[in-house]
XYZ file of C-alpha atoms in Angstrom:
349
model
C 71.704 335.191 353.631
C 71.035 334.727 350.124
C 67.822 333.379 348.663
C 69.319 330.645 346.948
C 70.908 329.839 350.392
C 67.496 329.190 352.153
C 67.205 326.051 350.533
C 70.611 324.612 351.475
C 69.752 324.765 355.341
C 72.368 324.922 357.475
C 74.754 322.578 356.416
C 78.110 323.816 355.703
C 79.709 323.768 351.550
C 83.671 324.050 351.007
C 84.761 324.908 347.974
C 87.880 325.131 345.703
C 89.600 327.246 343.524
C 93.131 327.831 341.969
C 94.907 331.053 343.444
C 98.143 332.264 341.416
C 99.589 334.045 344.407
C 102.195 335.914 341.839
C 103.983 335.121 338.737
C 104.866 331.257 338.611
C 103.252 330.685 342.149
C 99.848 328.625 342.215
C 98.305 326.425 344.978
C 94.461 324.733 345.024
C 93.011 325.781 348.070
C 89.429 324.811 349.953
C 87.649 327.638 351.444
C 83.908 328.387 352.693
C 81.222 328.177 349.893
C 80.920 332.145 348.794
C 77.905 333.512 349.110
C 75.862 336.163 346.629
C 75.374 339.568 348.368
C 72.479 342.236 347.194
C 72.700 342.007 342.926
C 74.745 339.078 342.916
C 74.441 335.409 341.994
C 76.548 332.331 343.040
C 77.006 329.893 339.922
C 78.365 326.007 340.138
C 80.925 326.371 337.741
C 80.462 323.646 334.870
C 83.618 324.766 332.626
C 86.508 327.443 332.209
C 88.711 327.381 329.398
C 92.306 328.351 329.491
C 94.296 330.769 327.315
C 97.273 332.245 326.802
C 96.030 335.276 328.687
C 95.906 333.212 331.999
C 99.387 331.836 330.417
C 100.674 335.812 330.226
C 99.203 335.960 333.948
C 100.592 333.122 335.430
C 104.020 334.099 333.792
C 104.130 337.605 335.260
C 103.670 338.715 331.438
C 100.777 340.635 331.611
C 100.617 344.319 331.339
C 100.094 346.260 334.543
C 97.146 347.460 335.703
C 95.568 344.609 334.409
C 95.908 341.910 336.510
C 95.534 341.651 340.198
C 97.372 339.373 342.481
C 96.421 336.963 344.593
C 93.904 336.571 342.207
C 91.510 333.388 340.879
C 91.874 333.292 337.311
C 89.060 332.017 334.819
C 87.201 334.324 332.453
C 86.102 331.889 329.754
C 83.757 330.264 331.805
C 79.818 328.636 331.667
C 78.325 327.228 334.702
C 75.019 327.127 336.464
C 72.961 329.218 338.882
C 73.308 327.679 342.309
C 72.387 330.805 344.722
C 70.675 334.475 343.922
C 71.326 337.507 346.192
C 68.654 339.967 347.651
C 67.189 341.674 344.935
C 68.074 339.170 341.831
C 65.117 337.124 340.453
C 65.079 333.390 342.456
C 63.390 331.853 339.635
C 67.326 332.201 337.897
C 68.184 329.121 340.333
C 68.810 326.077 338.322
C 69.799 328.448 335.091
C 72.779 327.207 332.684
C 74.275 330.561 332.087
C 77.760 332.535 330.994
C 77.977 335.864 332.038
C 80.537 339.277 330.491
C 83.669 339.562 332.027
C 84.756 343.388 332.260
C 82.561 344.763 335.004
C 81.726 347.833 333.461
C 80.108 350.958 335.749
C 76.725 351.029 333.681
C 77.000 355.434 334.186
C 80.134 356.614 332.283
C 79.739 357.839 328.616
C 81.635 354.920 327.374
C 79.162 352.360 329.049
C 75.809 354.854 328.308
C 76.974 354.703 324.537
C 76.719 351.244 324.310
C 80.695 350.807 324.406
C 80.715 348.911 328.185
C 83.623 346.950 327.049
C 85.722 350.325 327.114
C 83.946 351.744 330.573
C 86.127 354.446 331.895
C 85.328 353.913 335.351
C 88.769 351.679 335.795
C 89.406 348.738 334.264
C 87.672 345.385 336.386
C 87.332 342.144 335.000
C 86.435 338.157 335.836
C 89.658 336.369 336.407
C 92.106 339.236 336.310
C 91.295 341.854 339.172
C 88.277 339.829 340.863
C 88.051 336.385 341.243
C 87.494 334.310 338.264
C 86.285 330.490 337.215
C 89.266 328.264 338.076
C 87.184 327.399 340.876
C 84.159 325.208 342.023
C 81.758 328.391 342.205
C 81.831 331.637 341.552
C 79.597 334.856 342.651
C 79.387 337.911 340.111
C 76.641 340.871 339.590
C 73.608 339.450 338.108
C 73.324 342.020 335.542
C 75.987 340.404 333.919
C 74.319 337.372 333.224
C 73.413 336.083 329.926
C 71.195 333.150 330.706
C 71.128 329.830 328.236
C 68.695 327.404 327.376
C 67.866 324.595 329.296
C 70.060 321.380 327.747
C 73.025 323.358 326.116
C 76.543 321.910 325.906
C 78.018 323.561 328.719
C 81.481 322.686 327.806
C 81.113 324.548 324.154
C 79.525 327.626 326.083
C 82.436 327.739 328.085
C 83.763 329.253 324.600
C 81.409 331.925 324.523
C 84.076 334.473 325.585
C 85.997 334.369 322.723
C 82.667 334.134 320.727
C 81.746 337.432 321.932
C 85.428 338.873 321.149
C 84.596 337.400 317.468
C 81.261 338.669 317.334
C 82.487 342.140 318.247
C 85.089 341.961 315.198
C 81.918 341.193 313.205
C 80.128 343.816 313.997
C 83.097 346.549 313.677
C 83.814 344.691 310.333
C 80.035 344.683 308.531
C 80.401 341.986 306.239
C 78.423 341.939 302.891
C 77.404 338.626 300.597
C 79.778 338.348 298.138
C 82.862 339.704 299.867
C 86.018 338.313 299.421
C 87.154 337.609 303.370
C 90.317 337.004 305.085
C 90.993 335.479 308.292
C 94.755 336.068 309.848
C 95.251 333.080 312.494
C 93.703 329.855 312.977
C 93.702 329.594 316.614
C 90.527 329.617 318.999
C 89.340 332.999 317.540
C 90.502 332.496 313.681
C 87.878 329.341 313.860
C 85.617 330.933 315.563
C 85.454 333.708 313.456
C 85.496 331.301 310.074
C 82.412 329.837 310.964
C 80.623 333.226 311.703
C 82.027 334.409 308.514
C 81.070 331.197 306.686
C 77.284 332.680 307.256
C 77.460 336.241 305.529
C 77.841 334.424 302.265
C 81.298 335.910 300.826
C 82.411 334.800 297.393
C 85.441 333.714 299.348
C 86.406 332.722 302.913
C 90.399 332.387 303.176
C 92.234 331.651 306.284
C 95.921 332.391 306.854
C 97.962 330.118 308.928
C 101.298 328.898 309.112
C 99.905 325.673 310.999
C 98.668 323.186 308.461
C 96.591 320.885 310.841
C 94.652 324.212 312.177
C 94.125 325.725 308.302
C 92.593 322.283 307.624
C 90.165 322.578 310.591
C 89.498 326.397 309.233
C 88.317 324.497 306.118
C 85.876 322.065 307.911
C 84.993 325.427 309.973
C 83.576 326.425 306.449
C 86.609 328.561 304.867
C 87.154 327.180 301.304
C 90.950 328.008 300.852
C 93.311 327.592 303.077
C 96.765 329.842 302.591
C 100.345 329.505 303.921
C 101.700 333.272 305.394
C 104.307 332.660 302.590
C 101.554 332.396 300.074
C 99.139 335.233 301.360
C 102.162 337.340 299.868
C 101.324 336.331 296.705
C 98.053 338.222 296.923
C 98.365 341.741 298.416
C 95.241 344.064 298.066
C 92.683 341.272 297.226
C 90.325 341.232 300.467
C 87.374 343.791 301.111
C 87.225 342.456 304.530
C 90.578 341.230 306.833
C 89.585 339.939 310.391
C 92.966 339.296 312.196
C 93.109 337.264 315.529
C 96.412 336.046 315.598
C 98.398 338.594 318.036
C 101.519 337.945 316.082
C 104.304 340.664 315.996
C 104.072 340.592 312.669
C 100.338 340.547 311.312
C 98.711 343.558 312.361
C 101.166 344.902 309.299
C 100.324 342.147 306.865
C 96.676 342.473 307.164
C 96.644 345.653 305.822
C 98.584 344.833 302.503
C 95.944 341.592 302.224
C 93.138 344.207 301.903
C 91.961 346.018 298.792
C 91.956 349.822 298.356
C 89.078 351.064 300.786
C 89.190 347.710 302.104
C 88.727 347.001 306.128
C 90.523 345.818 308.858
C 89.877 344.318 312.607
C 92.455 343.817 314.517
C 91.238 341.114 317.365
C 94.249 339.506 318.493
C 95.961 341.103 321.080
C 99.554 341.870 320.457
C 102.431 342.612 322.468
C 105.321 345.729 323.053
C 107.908 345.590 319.382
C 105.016 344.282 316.954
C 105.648 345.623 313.720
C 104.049 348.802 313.211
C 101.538 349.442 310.349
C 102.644 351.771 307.204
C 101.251 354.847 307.609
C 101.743 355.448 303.652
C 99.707 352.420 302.709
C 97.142 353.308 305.302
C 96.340 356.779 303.614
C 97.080 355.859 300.350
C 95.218 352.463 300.390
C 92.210 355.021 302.526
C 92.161 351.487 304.601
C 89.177 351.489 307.373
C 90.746 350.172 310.271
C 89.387 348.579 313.155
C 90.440 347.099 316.722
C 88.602 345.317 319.554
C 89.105 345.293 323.081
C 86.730 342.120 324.350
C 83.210 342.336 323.849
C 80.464 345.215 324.559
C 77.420 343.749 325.918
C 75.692 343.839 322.272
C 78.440 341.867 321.080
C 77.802 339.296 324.121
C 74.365 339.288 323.048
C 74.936 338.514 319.826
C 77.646 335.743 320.350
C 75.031 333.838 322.926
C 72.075 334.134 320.389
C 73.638 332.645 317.182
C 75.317 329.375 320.312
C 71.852 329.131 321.123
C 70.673 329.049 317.663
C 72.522 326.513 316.711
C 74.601 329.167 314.120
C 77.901 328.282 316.205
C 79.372 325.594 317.603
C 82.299 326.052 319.373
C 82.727 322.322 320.830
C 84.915 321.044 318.071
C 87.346 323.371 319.286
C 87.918 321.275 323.036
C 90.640 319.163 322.206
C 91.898 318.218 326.127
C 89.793 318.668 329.188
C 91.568 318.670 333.394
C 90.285 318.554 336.703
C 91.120 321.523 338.978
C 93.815 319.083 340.726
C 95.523 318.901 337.124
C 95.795 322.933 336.594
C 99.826 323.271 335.828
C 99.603 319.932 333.783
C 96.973 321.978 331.627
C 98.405 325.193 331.629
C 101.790 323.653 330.400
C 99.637 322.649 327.201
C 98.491 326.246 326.632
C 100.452 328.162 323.856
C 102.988 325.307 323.622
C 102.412 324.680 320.131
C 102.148 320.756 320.366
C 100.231 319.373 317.440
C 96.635 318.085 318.365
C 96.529 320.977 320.870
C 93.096 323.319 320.724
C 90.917 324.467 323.884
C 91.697 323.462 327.437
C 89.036 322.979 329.343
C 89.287 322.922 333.446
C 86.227 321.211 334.655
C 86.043 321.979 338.414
């Protein structure tokens, strides 16, 4: 029995969770309240946000070998720390926290060198292959963790996922003051990643979207221009820096004619089979630093958690439409249909 468990008695807990049984096939069931084994913690799940990767899983889109089924999905995700395992500290209990999702070995080279988002041990993640946040509770390894302070928006923290993707294009991307800085996409990760950028002090913050209602909130985000795809055109080679997020088939190739000779690149979004492919002329000619990101190492986690807790990001703005667990294919539906008004969907179990 778990240490958090002692002070529950006896009593029996039920909880709930969404289970996509395969592509297109979802039910809510009840089941018995998990409980942490040696390492692990149970959390009370406050938030999970949806995104079109649970879309690309729930369509029978996503690539395999990366998703398991039946599986719980949910891997943006805060919550709280309801129950600690033999061997995890007890005084966690009561702890708002969010916690990495790929659940890296810890031995490999990939994971010694500080790379745990690219562990080589198999690929294992929350939501995907083992059970994930679209649930009342859920149990992970406690070395995971990355606890919060006492008070914190919950709700906003459930962001924190794609914070960590963004801060891991930040890190890959070194901005300077004074740079002039591109962002390709105004969804979840574009905004995030304009009001990280917003803080390095560039000479100019641009974001690239053809959505004018999302380029607007880029501008509130702290971006000071705001540019059409159609107009970006107009202005090949002017960026040092270009952080894309947008996953379109299209803009891993036009981020690299937005950036300046010796310029850099990111790629963050994550695109799918026929996007068009990048010119290898420009790329040696142009002697382009280029960039991708697979989620987030756990540096990159640490990072995104310090500047929420700081105060230096503030993802709530971003939760536009919020579901109980009952409600899951009425808020899925929302996800990646393009309505107007549309930004993060919260599921709060």
């Amino acid at each position: 029995m778990s240490q958090g468990s002692l002070n529950e008695g006896r009593a029996t807990r039920r909880s709930r969770a969404i289970v996509v049984d395969s592509p297109g096939e979802h039910r809510l069931v009840e089941r018995e309240l998990p409980e942490p084994g040696p390492g692990e913690v149970r959390l009370r799940v406050a938030a999970a946000g949806i995104c079109l990767s649970d879309r690309e899983l729930y369509d029978g889109h996503r690539a395999p070998g990366y998703v398991r089924y039946p599986i719980v999905p949910g891997h943006e995700w805060s919550g709280t720390v309801e129950a600690v395992g033999t061997g995890v500290d007890p005084t966690l209990i009561g702890r708002p926290c969010v916690a990495e999702g790929f659940r890296s070995c810890g031995m490999c080279e990939r994971c010694r060198y500080g790379e745990t988002s690219l562990c080589t041990a198999g690929y294992a993640e929350t939501g995907f292959t083992e059970p994930g946040a679209f649930a009342d509770h859920l149990v992970i390894p406690a070395r995971l963790l990355h606890p919060l302070p006492h008070g914190v928006d919950l709700r906003a923290a459930a962001l924190l996922e794609p914070a960590a993707v963004v801060a891991a294009a930040v890190r890959s991307g070194r901005p300077r003051p004074g740079e002039r800085i591109a962002v390709v996409g105004a969804g979840t990760l574009g905004l995030l990643a304009v009001q990280w950028l917003a803080a390095s002090s560039p000479a100019e913050l641009a974001v690239i979207d053809p959505r004018m209602e999302r380029a607007a909130q880029a501008l509130e985000f702290g971006a000071g221009r705001a540019l059409s795809p159609a107009e970006a055109d107009n202005v090949p080679g002017r960026y040092d820096l270009v952080v894309e997020t947008a996953g379109a088939p299209t803009t891993a190739a036009s981020s690299c004619l937005l950036a300046r000779r010796g310029g850099r690149v990111v790629l963050t979004g994550m695109f799918a089979p026929g996007a068009t492919g990048i010119d290898p002329v420009h790329l040696s000619v142009s002697q382009l630093e280029l960039r991708s990101v697979f989620g987030a190492s756990s540096a990159a986690w640490t990072d995104a958690v310090r500047a929420f807790s700081a105060g230096l990001l503030d993802p709530a703005p971003l939760v536009t439409h919020t579901f109980p667990l009952e409600r899951f294919g009425e808020a899925l539906a929302l996800v990646g249909g393009g309505a107007p008004g549309t930004g993060k969907v919260l599921l709060l179990p």
